[in-house]
């Protein structure tokens, strides 16, 4: 940074938006585990105490970062096809989280939904209701979707590891798992295990769910017990 750039930076008043923007950038660059109030203060060229005028503590900082990331998700598109609207919004959320790989972990770690997350979920529920789903069905849909509404899903277990042919002993004991592993498309950066294509698996499950919800809507499904 040149002296002129440094002088310009110093003239920019410190505010909550600037603190959160810097925190998100720092987490993107170094990972969420490396983020600290002291490190963030160094990035902003201020004393650590200056940050506490804008965020009370580290947890409030993380809340604000989660909201900042969720705020990047595209608004819902216009149109009568609720499945297309919901699908587009969720895939936008997924693109945002891929830009900020630490964000899903932070969102999951919150003790409750932050304001931006609540607003996003409220908007998503509105998209389902606008599509003709009853309040009852929408309630259950939101539970079924879970974190997929925000563009990520929790896998059953981590299958990441060295690629290559399966161990003959394991293949003999677990033949169906070995068969599935042999047919998987390869995606070296997968987070759902070696040999899996993250984006394909996510969209495959998403489309199955949306089609199922639409079928239930047409049937007039209700969770009320029948006498």
PDB file of C-alpha atoms in Angstrom:
ATOM      1  CA  UNK A   1       0.000   0.000   0.000  1.00  0.00           C
ATOM      2  CA  UNK A   2       1.376   3.422  -0.985  1.00  0.00           C
ATOM      3  CA  UNK A   3       1.501   6.340   1.464  1.00  0.00           C
ATOM      4  CA  UNK A   4      -1.312   8.010  -0.465  1.00  0.00           C
ATOM      5  CA  UNK A   5      -3.478   4.843  -0.237  1.00  0.00           C
ATOM      6  CA  UNK A   6      -2.709   4.515   3.471  1.00  0.00           C
ATOM      7  CA  UNK A   7      -3.700   8.126   4.070  1.00  0.00           C
ATOM      8  CA  UNK A   8      -6.939   7.594   2.159  1.00  0.00           C
ATOM      9  CA  UNK A   9      -7.719   4.449   4.200  1.00  0.00           C
ATOM     10  CA  UNK A  10      -7.120   6.311   7.431  1.00  0.00           C
ATOM     11  CA  UNK A  11      -9.600   8.984   6.358  1.00  0.00           C
ATOM     12  CA  UNK A  12     -12.388   6.436   5.885  1.00  0.00           C
ATOM     13  CA  UNK A  13     -14.349   6.381   9.152  1.00  0.00           C
ATOM     14  CA  UNK A  14     -14.602   3.035  10.861  1.00  0.00           C
ATOM     15  CA  UNK A  15     -18.165   1.740  10.961  1.00  0.00           C
ATOM     16  CA  UNK A  16     -19.906  -1.602  11.351  1.00  0.00           C
ATOM     17  CA  UNK A  17     -20.208  -2.216   7.604  1.00  0.00           C
ATOM     18  CA  UNK A  18     -16.499  -1.636   7.067  1.00  0.00           C
ATOM     19  CA  UNK A  19     -15.610  -3.911   9.990  1.00  0.00           C
ATOM     20  CA  UNK A  20     -17.790  -6.731   8.652  1.00  0.00           C
ATOM     21  CA  UNK A  21     -16.551  -6.306   5.094  1.00  0.00           C
ATOM     22  CA  UNK A  22     -12.955  -6.542   6.296  1.00  0.00           C
ATOM     23  CA  UNK A  23     -13.746  -9.569   8.465  1.00  0.00           C
ATOM     24  CA  UNK A  24     -15.344 -11.414   5.539  1.00  0.00           C
ATOM     25  CA  UNK A  25     -12.355 -10.636   3.315  1.00  0.00           C
ATOM     26  CA  UNK A  26      -9.939 -11.790   6.017  1.00  0.00           C
ATOM     27  CA  UNK A  27     -11.827 -15.060   6.526  1.00  0.00           C
ATOM     28  CA  UNK A  28     -11.853 -15.613   2.753  1.00  0.00           C
ATOM     29  CA  UNK A  29      -8.100 -15.110   2.606  1.00  0.00           C
ATOM     30  CA  UNK A  30      -6.931 -16.912   5.735  1.00  0.00           C
ATOM     31  CA  UNK A  31      -9.817 -19.112   6.910  1.00  0.00           C
ATOM     32  CA  UNK A  32     -12.210 -18.621   9.770  1.00  0.00           C
ATOM     33  CA  UNK A  33      -9.886 -20.204  12.351  1.00  0.00           C
ATOM     34  CA  UNK A  34      -7.290 -17.502  11.749  1.00  0.00           C
ATOM     35  CA  UNK A  35      -9.792 -14.695  12.338  1.00  0.00           C
ATOM     36  CA  UNK A  36      -9.393 -12.816  15.610  1.00  0.00           C
ATOM     37  CA  UNK A  37     -10.301  -9.354  16.801  1.00  0.00           C
ATOM     38  CA  UNK A  38      -6.610  -8.500  17.054  1.00  0.00           C
ATOM     39  CA  UNK A  39      -5.870  -9.715  13.522  1.00  0.00           C
ATOM     40  CA  UNK A  40      -8.870  -7.836  12.167  1.00  0.00           C
ATOM     41  CA  UNK A  41      -7.752  -4.664  13.948  1.00  0.00           C
ATOM     42  CA  UNK A  42      -4.347  -5.010  12.274  1.00  0.00           C
ATOM     43  CA  UNK A  43      -6.009  -5.321   8.864  1.00  0.00           C
ATOM     44  CA  UNK A  44      -7.984  -2.151   9.512  1.00  0.00           C
ATOM     45  CA  UNK A  45      -4.961  -0.391  11.034  1.00  0.00           C
ATOM     46  CA  UNK A  46      -6.797   0.413  14.264  1.00  0.00           C
ATOM     47  CA  UNK A  47      -6.380  -0.588  17.885  1.00  0.00           C
ATOM     48  CA  UNK A  48      -8.491  -3.645  18.878  1.00  0.00           C
ATOM     49  CA  UNK A  49     -10.628  -1.565  21.239  1.00  0.00           C
ATOM     50  CA  UNK A  50     -11.850   0.479  18.269  1.00  0.00           C
ATOM     51  CA  UNK A  51     -13.655  -2.600  16.941  1.00  0.00           C
ATOM     52  CA  UNK A  52     -15.744  -2.989  20.077  1.00  0.00           C
ATOM     53  CA  UNK A  53     -17.584   0.238  19.298  1.00  0.00           C
ATOM     54  CA  UNK A  54     -19.136  -1.606  16.350  1.00  0.00           C
ATOM     55  CA  UNK A  55     -19.260  -5.287  17.430  1.00  0.00           C
ATOM     56  CA  UNK A  56     -19.558  -6.197  21.097  1.00  0.00           C
ATOM     57  CA  UNK A  57     -17.517  -9.397  20.849  1.00  0.00           C
ATOM     58  CA  UNK A  58     -16.328 -12.168  18.531  1.00  0.00           C
ATOM     59  CA  UNK A  59     -19.745 -13.848  18.490  1.00  0.00           C
ATOM     60  CA  UNK A  60     -21.459 -10.657  17.384  1.00  0.00           C
ATOM     61  CA  UNK A  61     -18.790 -10.279  14.708  1.00  0.00           C
ATOM     62  CA  UNK A  62     -19.561 -13.789  13.421  1.00  0.00           C
ATOM     63  CA  UNK A  63     -23.292 -13.027  13.466  1.00  0.00           C
ATOM     64  CA  UNK A  64     -22.670  -9.966  11.353  1.00  0.00           C
ATOM     65  CA  UNK A  65     -20.426 -11.876   8.954  1.00  0.00           C
ATOM     66  CA  UNK A  66     -23.122 -14.513   8.464  1.00  0.00           C
ATOM     67  CA  UNK A  67     -25.633 -11.783   7.681  1.00  0.00           C
ATOM     68  CA  UNK A  68     -23.217 -10.079   5.287  1.00  0.00           C
ATOM     69  CA  UNK A  69     -22.775 -13.305   3.326  1.00  0.00           C
ATOM     70  CA  UNK A  70     -26.498 -14.121   3.231  1.00  0.00           C
ATOM     71  CA  UNK A  71     -27.069 -10.578   1.997  1.00  0.00           C
ATOM     72  CA  UNK A  72     -25.184 -11.514  -1.196  1.00  0.00           C
ATOM     73  CA  UNK A  73     -27.838 -14.051  -2.241  1.00  0.00           C
ATOM     74  CA  UNK A  74     -29.875 -12.933  -5.242  1.00  0.00           C
ATOM     75  CA  UNK A  75     -33.467 -11.823  -4.577  1.00  0.00           C
ATOM     76  CA  UNK A  76     -36.212 -14.153  -5.846  1.00  0.00           C
ATOM     77  CA  UNK A  77     -36.886 -13.946  -9.561  1.00  0.00           C
ATOM     78  CA  UNK A  78     -40.315 -12.988 -10.816  1.00  0.00           C
ATOM     79  CA  UNK A  79     -42.552 -15.591 -12.377  1.00  0.00           C
ATOM     80  CA  UNK A  80     -45.365 -18.055 -11.725  1.00  0.00           C
ATOM     81  CA  UNK A  81     -43.169 -21.191 -11.682  1.00  0.00           C
ATOM     82  CA  UNK A  82     -42.439 -21.552  -7.973  1.00  0.00           C
ATOM     83  CA  UNK A  83     -40.018 -24.436  -8.510  1.00  0.00           C
ATOM     84  CA  UNK A  84     -37.886 -22.346 -10.857  1.00  0.00           C
ATOM     85  CA  UNK A  85     -37.957 -19.401  -8.440  1.00  0.00           C
ATOM     86  CA  UNK A  86     -36.963 -21.505  -5.437  1.00  0.00           C
ATOM     87  CA  UNK A  87     -34.349 -23.485  -7.363  1.00  0.00           C
ATOM     88  CA  UNK A  88     -32.701 -20.329  -8.693  1.00  0.00           C
ATOM     89  CA  UNK A  89     -32.576 -18.752  -5.245  1.00  0.00           C
ATOM     90  CA  UNK A  90     -31.062 -21.820  -3.616  1.00  0.00           C
ATOM     91  CA  UNK A  91     -28.424 -22.181  -6.327  1.00  0.00           C
ATOM     92  CA  UNK A  92     -27.590 -18.504  -5.871  1.00  0.00           C
ATOM     93  CA  UNK A  93     -27.095 -19.223  -2.165  1.00  0.00           C
ATOM     94  CA  UNK A  94     -24.824 -22.116  -3.080  1.00  0.00           C
ATOM     95  CA  UNK A  95     -22.684 -19.898  -5.317  1.00  0.00           C
ATOM     96  CA  UNK A  96     -22.358 -17.402  -2.468  1.00  0.00           C
ATOM     97  CA  UNK A  97     -21.233 -20.083  -0.024  1.00  0.00           C
ATOM     98  CA  UNK A  98     -18.711 -21.423  -2.523  1.00  0.00           C
ATOM     99  CA  UNK A  99     -17.229 -17.922  -2.628  1.00  0.00           C
ATOM    100  CA  UNK A 100     -17.024 -17.979   1.173  1.00  0.00           C
ATOM    101  CA  UNK A 101     -16.180 -21.606   2.110  1.00  0.00           C
ATOM    102  CA  UNK A 102     -16.135 -20.828   5.844  1.00  0.00           C
ATOM    103  CA  UNK A 103     -19.645 -19.373   5.923  1.00  0.00           C
ATOM    104  CA  UNK A 104     -21.635 -22.612   6.185  1.00  0.00           C
ATOM    105  CA  UNK A 105     -19.709 -23.546   9.314  1.00  0.00           C
ATOM    106  CA  UNK A 106     -20.353 -20.137  10.861  1.00  0.00           C
ATOM    107  CA  UNK A 107     -24.069 -20.224  10.013  1.00  0.00           C
ATOM    108  CA  UNK A 108     -24.380 -23.697  11.553  1.00  0.00           C
ATOM    109  CA  UNK A 109     -22.577 -22.542  14.707  1.00  0.00           C
ATOM    110  CA  UNK A 110     -25.028 -19.734  15.495  1.00  0.00           C
ATOM    111  CA  UNK A 111     -27.301 -20.395  18.474  1.00  0.00           C
ATOM    112  CA  UNK A 112     -30.227 -18.952  16.535  1.00  0.00           C
ATOM    113  CA  UNK A 113     -30.919 -17.470  13.096  1.00  0.00           C
ATOM    114  CA  UNK A 114     -29.510 -13.998  12.574  1.00  0.00           C
ATOM    115  CA  UNK A 115     -31.696 -11.191  11.148  1.00  0.00           C
ATOM    116  CA  UNK A 116     -30.564 -11.666   7.529  1.00  0.00           C
ATOM    117  CA  UNK A 117     -30.978 -15.434   7.767  1.00  0.00           C
ATOM    118  CA  UNK A 118     -34.473 -14.976   9.232  1.00  0.00           C
ATOM    119  CA  UNK A 119     -35.379 -12.568   6.436  1.00  0.00           C
ATOM    120  CA  UNK A 120     -34.074 -15.011   3.828  1.00  0.00           C
ATOM    121  CA  UNK A 121     -36.003 -17.943   5.321  1.00  0.00           C
ATOM    122  CA  UNK A 122     -39.142 -15.805   5.543  1.00  0.00           C
ATOM    123  CA  UNK A 123     -38.743 -14.917   1.880  1.00  0.00           C
ATOM    124  CA  UNK A 124     -38.246 -18.577   0.934  1.00  0.00           C
ATOM    125  CA  UNK A 125     -41.351 -19.571   2.869  1.00  0.00           C
ATOM    126  CA  UNK A 126     -43.176 -16.817   0.964  1.00  0.00           C
ATOM    127  CA  UNK A 127     -42.037 -18.326  -2.342  1.00  0.00           C
ATOM    128  CA  UNK A 128     -43.504 -21.687  -1.371  1.00  0.00           C
ATOM    129  CA  UNK A 129     -46.760 -20.064  -0.259  1.00  0.00           C
ATOM    130  CA  UNK A 130     -46.935 -17.979  -3.458  1.00  0.00           C
ATOM    131  CA  UNK A 131     -46.521 -21.236  -5.378  1.00  0.00           C
ATOM    132  CA  UNK A 132     -49.713 -22.579  -3.864  1.00  0.00           C
ATOM    133  CA  UNK A 133     -48.283 -24.732  -1.077  1.00  0.00           C
ATOM    134  CA  UNK A 134     -50.403 -24.618   2.058  1.00  0.00           C
ATOM    135  CA  UNK A 135     -48.993 -23.251   5.291  1.00  0.00           C
ATOM    136  CA  UNK A 136     -49.049 -26.816   6.639  1.00  0.00           C
ATOM    137  CA  UNK A 137     -47.083 -28.231   3.712  1.00  0.00           C
ATOM    138  CA  UNK A 138     -44.684 -25.266   3.720  1.00  0.00           C
ATOM    139  CA  UNK A 139     -43.949 -25.872   7.401  1.00  0.00           C
ATOM    140  CA  UNK A 140     -42.855 -29.443   6.661  1.00  0.00           C
ATOM    141  CA  UNK A 141     -41.041 -28.435   3.473  1.00  0.00           C
ATOM    142  CA  UNK A 142     -38.881 -25.981   5.431  1.00  0.00           C
ATOM    143  CA  UNK A 143     -37.932 -28.783   7.831  1.00  0.00           C
ATOM    144  CA  UNK A 144     -37.140 -31.203   5.016  1.00  0.00           C
ATOM    145  CA  UNK A 145     -34.996 -28.666   3.168  1.00  0.00           C
ATOM    146  CA  UNK A 146     -33.014 -27.599   6.205  1.00  0.00           C
ATOM    147  CA  UNK A 147     -29.610 -26.207   5.280  1.00  0.00           C
ATOM    148  CA  UNK A 148     -30.269 -26.860   1.586  1.00  0.00           C
ATOM    149  CA  UNK A 149     -32.289 -23.651   1.610  1.00  0.00           C
ATOM    150  CA  UNK A 150     -28.963 -21.879   2.181  1.00  0.00           C
ATOM    151  CA  UNK A 151     -27.098 -23.849  -0.456  1.00  0.00           C
ATOM    152  CA  UNK A 152     -25.350 -26.545   1.563  1.00  0.00           C
ATOM    153  CA  UNK A 153     -26.093 -29.917   3.090  1.00  0.00           C
ATOM    154  CA  UNK A 154     -24.576 -31.968   5.872  1.00  0.00           C
ATOM    155  CA  UNK A 155     -23.266 -35.284   4.596  1.00  0.00           C
ATOM    156  CA  UNK A 156     -23.625 -38.484   6.601  1.00  0.00           C
ATOM    157  CA  UNK A 157     -19.875 -38.934   6.928  1.00  0.00           C
ATOM    158  CA  UNK A 158     -16.627 -37.760   5.387  1.00  0.00           C
ATOM    159  CA  UNK A 159     -15.506 -40.167   2.681  1.00  0.00           C
ATOM    160  CA  UNK A 160     -12.637 -38.039   1.476  1.00  0.00           C
ATOM    161  CA  UNK A 161      -9.365 -39.848   1.048  1.00  0.00           C
ATOM    162  CA  UNK A 162      -6.930 -41.101  -1.562  1.00  0.00           C
ATOM    163  CA  UNK A 163      -8.502 -41.970  -4.892  1.00  0.00           C
ATOM    164  CA  UNK A 164      -7.923 -45.207  -6.729  1.00  0.00           C
ATOM    165  CA  UNK A 165      -9.345 -48.723  -6.838  1.00  0.00           C
ATOM    166  CA  UNK A 166     -11.045 -49.866  -3.625  1.00  0.00           C
ATOM    167  CA  UNK A 167      -9.201 -52.144  -1.250  1.00  0.00           C
ATOM    168  CA  UNK A 168     -10.040 -55.741  -2.274  1.00  0.00           C
ATOM    169  CA  UNK A 169     -10.745 -56.710   1.312  1.00  0.00           C
ATOM    170  CA  UNK A 170     -13.154 -53.833   1.862  1.00  0.00           C
ATOM    171  CA  UNK A 171     -14.789 -54.452  -1.504  1.00  0.00           C
ATOM    172  CA  UNK A 172     -15.448 -58.061  -0.537  1.00  0.00           C
ATOM    173  CA  UNK A 173     -17.045 -57.049   2.752  1.00  0.00           C
ATOM    174  CA  UNK A 174     -18.994 -54.084   1.370  1.00  0.00           C
ATOM    175  CA  UNK A 175     -19.697 -54.965  -2.273  1.00  0.00           C
ATOM    176  CA  UNK A 176     -22.486 -52.448  -2.841  1.00  0.00           C
ATOM    177  CA  UNK A 177     -20.431 -49.519  -1.511  1.00  0.00           C
ATOM    178  CA  UNK A 178     -17.541 -50.597  -3.761  1.00  0.00           C
ATOM    179  CA  UNK A 179     -19.902 -50.797  -6.734  1.00  0.00           C
ATOM    180  CA  UNK A 180     -21.237 -47.289  -6.092  1.00  0.00           C
ATOM    181  CA  UNK A 181     -17.724 -45.888  -5.666  1.00  0.00           C
ATOM    182  CA  UNK A 182     -16.694 -47.371  -9.006  1.00  0.00           C
ATOM    183  CA  UNK A 183     -19.562 -45.662 -10.857  1.00  0.00           C
ATOM    184  CA  UNK A 184     -19.103 -42.185  -9.321  1.00  0.00           C
ATOM    185  CA  UNK A 185     -18.155 -39.217 -11.508  1.00  0.00           C
ATOM    186  CA  UNK A 186     -14.944 -37.597 -10.375  1.00  0.00           C
ATOM    187  CA  UNK A 187     -14.696 -34.164  -8.793  1.00  0.00           C
ATOM    188  CA  UNK A 188     -11.290 -33.545  -7.233  1.00  0.00           C
ATOM    189  CA  UNK A 189     -12.540 -30.681  -5.066  1.00  0.00           C
ATOM    190  CA  UNK A 190     -15.584 -32.525  -3.756  1.00  0.00           C
ATOM    191  CA  UNK A 191     -16.659 -31.980  -0.188  1.00  0.00           C
ATOM    192  CA  UNK A 192     -18.947 -34.996  -0.186  1.00  0.00           C
ATOM    193  CA  UNK A 193     -16.177 -37.507  -0.677  1.00  0.00           C
ATOM    194  CA  UNK A 194     -13.683 -38.617  -3.287  1.00  0.00           C
ATOM    195  CA  UNK A 195     -15.328 -39.426  -6.611  1.00  0.00           C
ATOM    196  CA  UNK A 196     -18.504 -37.402  -6.010  1.00  0.00           C
ATOM    197  CA  UNK A 197     -19.546 -34.368  -8.026  1.00  0.00           C
ATOM    198  CA  UNK A 198     -20.732 -31.871  -5.395  1.00  0.00           C
ATOM    199  CA  UNK A 199     -22.815 -29.700  -7.692  1.00  0.00           C
ATOM    200  CA  UNK A 200     -24.498 -32.613  -9.432  1.00  0.00           C
ATOM    201  CA  UNK A 201     -25.342 -34.341  -6.142  1.00  0.00           C
ATOM    202  CA  UNK A 202     -26.747 -31.109  -4.700  1.00  0.00           C
ATOM    203  CA  UNK A 203     -28.915 -30.313  -7.730  1.00  0.00           C
ATOM    204  CA  UNK A 204     -30.042 -33.944  -8.067  1.00  0.00           C
ATOM    205  CA  UNK A 205     -31.358 -33.975  -4.492  1.00  0.00           C
ATOM    206  CA  UNK A 206     -32.822 -30.478  -4.827  1.00  0.00           C
ATOM    207  CA  UNK A 207     -34.792 -31.376  -7.947  1.00  0.00           C
ATOM    208  CA  UNK A 208     -36.101 -34.581  -6.356  1.00  0.00           C
ATOM    209  CA  UNK A 209     -37.332 -32.620  -3.350  1.00  0.00           C
ATOM    210  CA  UNK A 210     -38.960 -29.847  -5.376  1.00  0.00           C
ATOM    211  CA  UNK A 211     -40.731 -32.351  -7.622  1.00  0.00           C
ATOM    212  CA  UNK A 212     -41.958 -34.214  -4.557  1.00  0.00           C
ATOM    213  CA  UNK A 213     -43.264 -31.034  -2.961  1.00  0.00           C
ATOM    214  CA  UNK A 214     -45.131 -30.157  -6.157  1.00  0.00           C
ATOM    215  CA  UNK A 215     -46.733 -33.602  -6.239  1.00  0.00           C
ATOM    216  CA  UNK A 216     -47.910 -33.167  -2.655  1.00  0.00           C
ATOM    217  CA  UNK A 217     -49.276 -29.706  -3.477  1.00  0.00           C
ATOM    218  CA  UNK A 218     -51.333 -31.127  -6.347  1.00  0.00           C
ATOM    219  CA  UNK A 219     -52.664 -33.856  -4.083  1.00  0.00           C
ATOM    220  CA  UNK A 220     -53.757 -31.330  -1.473  1.00  0.00           C
ATOM    221  CA  UNK A 221     -51.601 -33.108   1.100  1.00  0.00           C
ATOM    222  CA  UNK A 222     -52.087 -32.288   4.765  1.00  0.00           C
ATOM    223  CA  UNK A 223     -50.373 -33.523   7.911  1.00  0.00           C
ATOM    224  CA  UNK A 224     -53.655 -33.519   9.851  1.00  0.00           C
ATOM    225  CA  UNK A 225     -54.566 -36.951  11.183  1.00  0.00           C
ATOM    226  CA  UNK A 226     -57.586 -38.507   9.582  1.00  0.00           C
ATOM    227  CA  UNK A 227     -60.379 -39.618  11.880  1.00  0.00           C
TER     228      UNK A 227
END
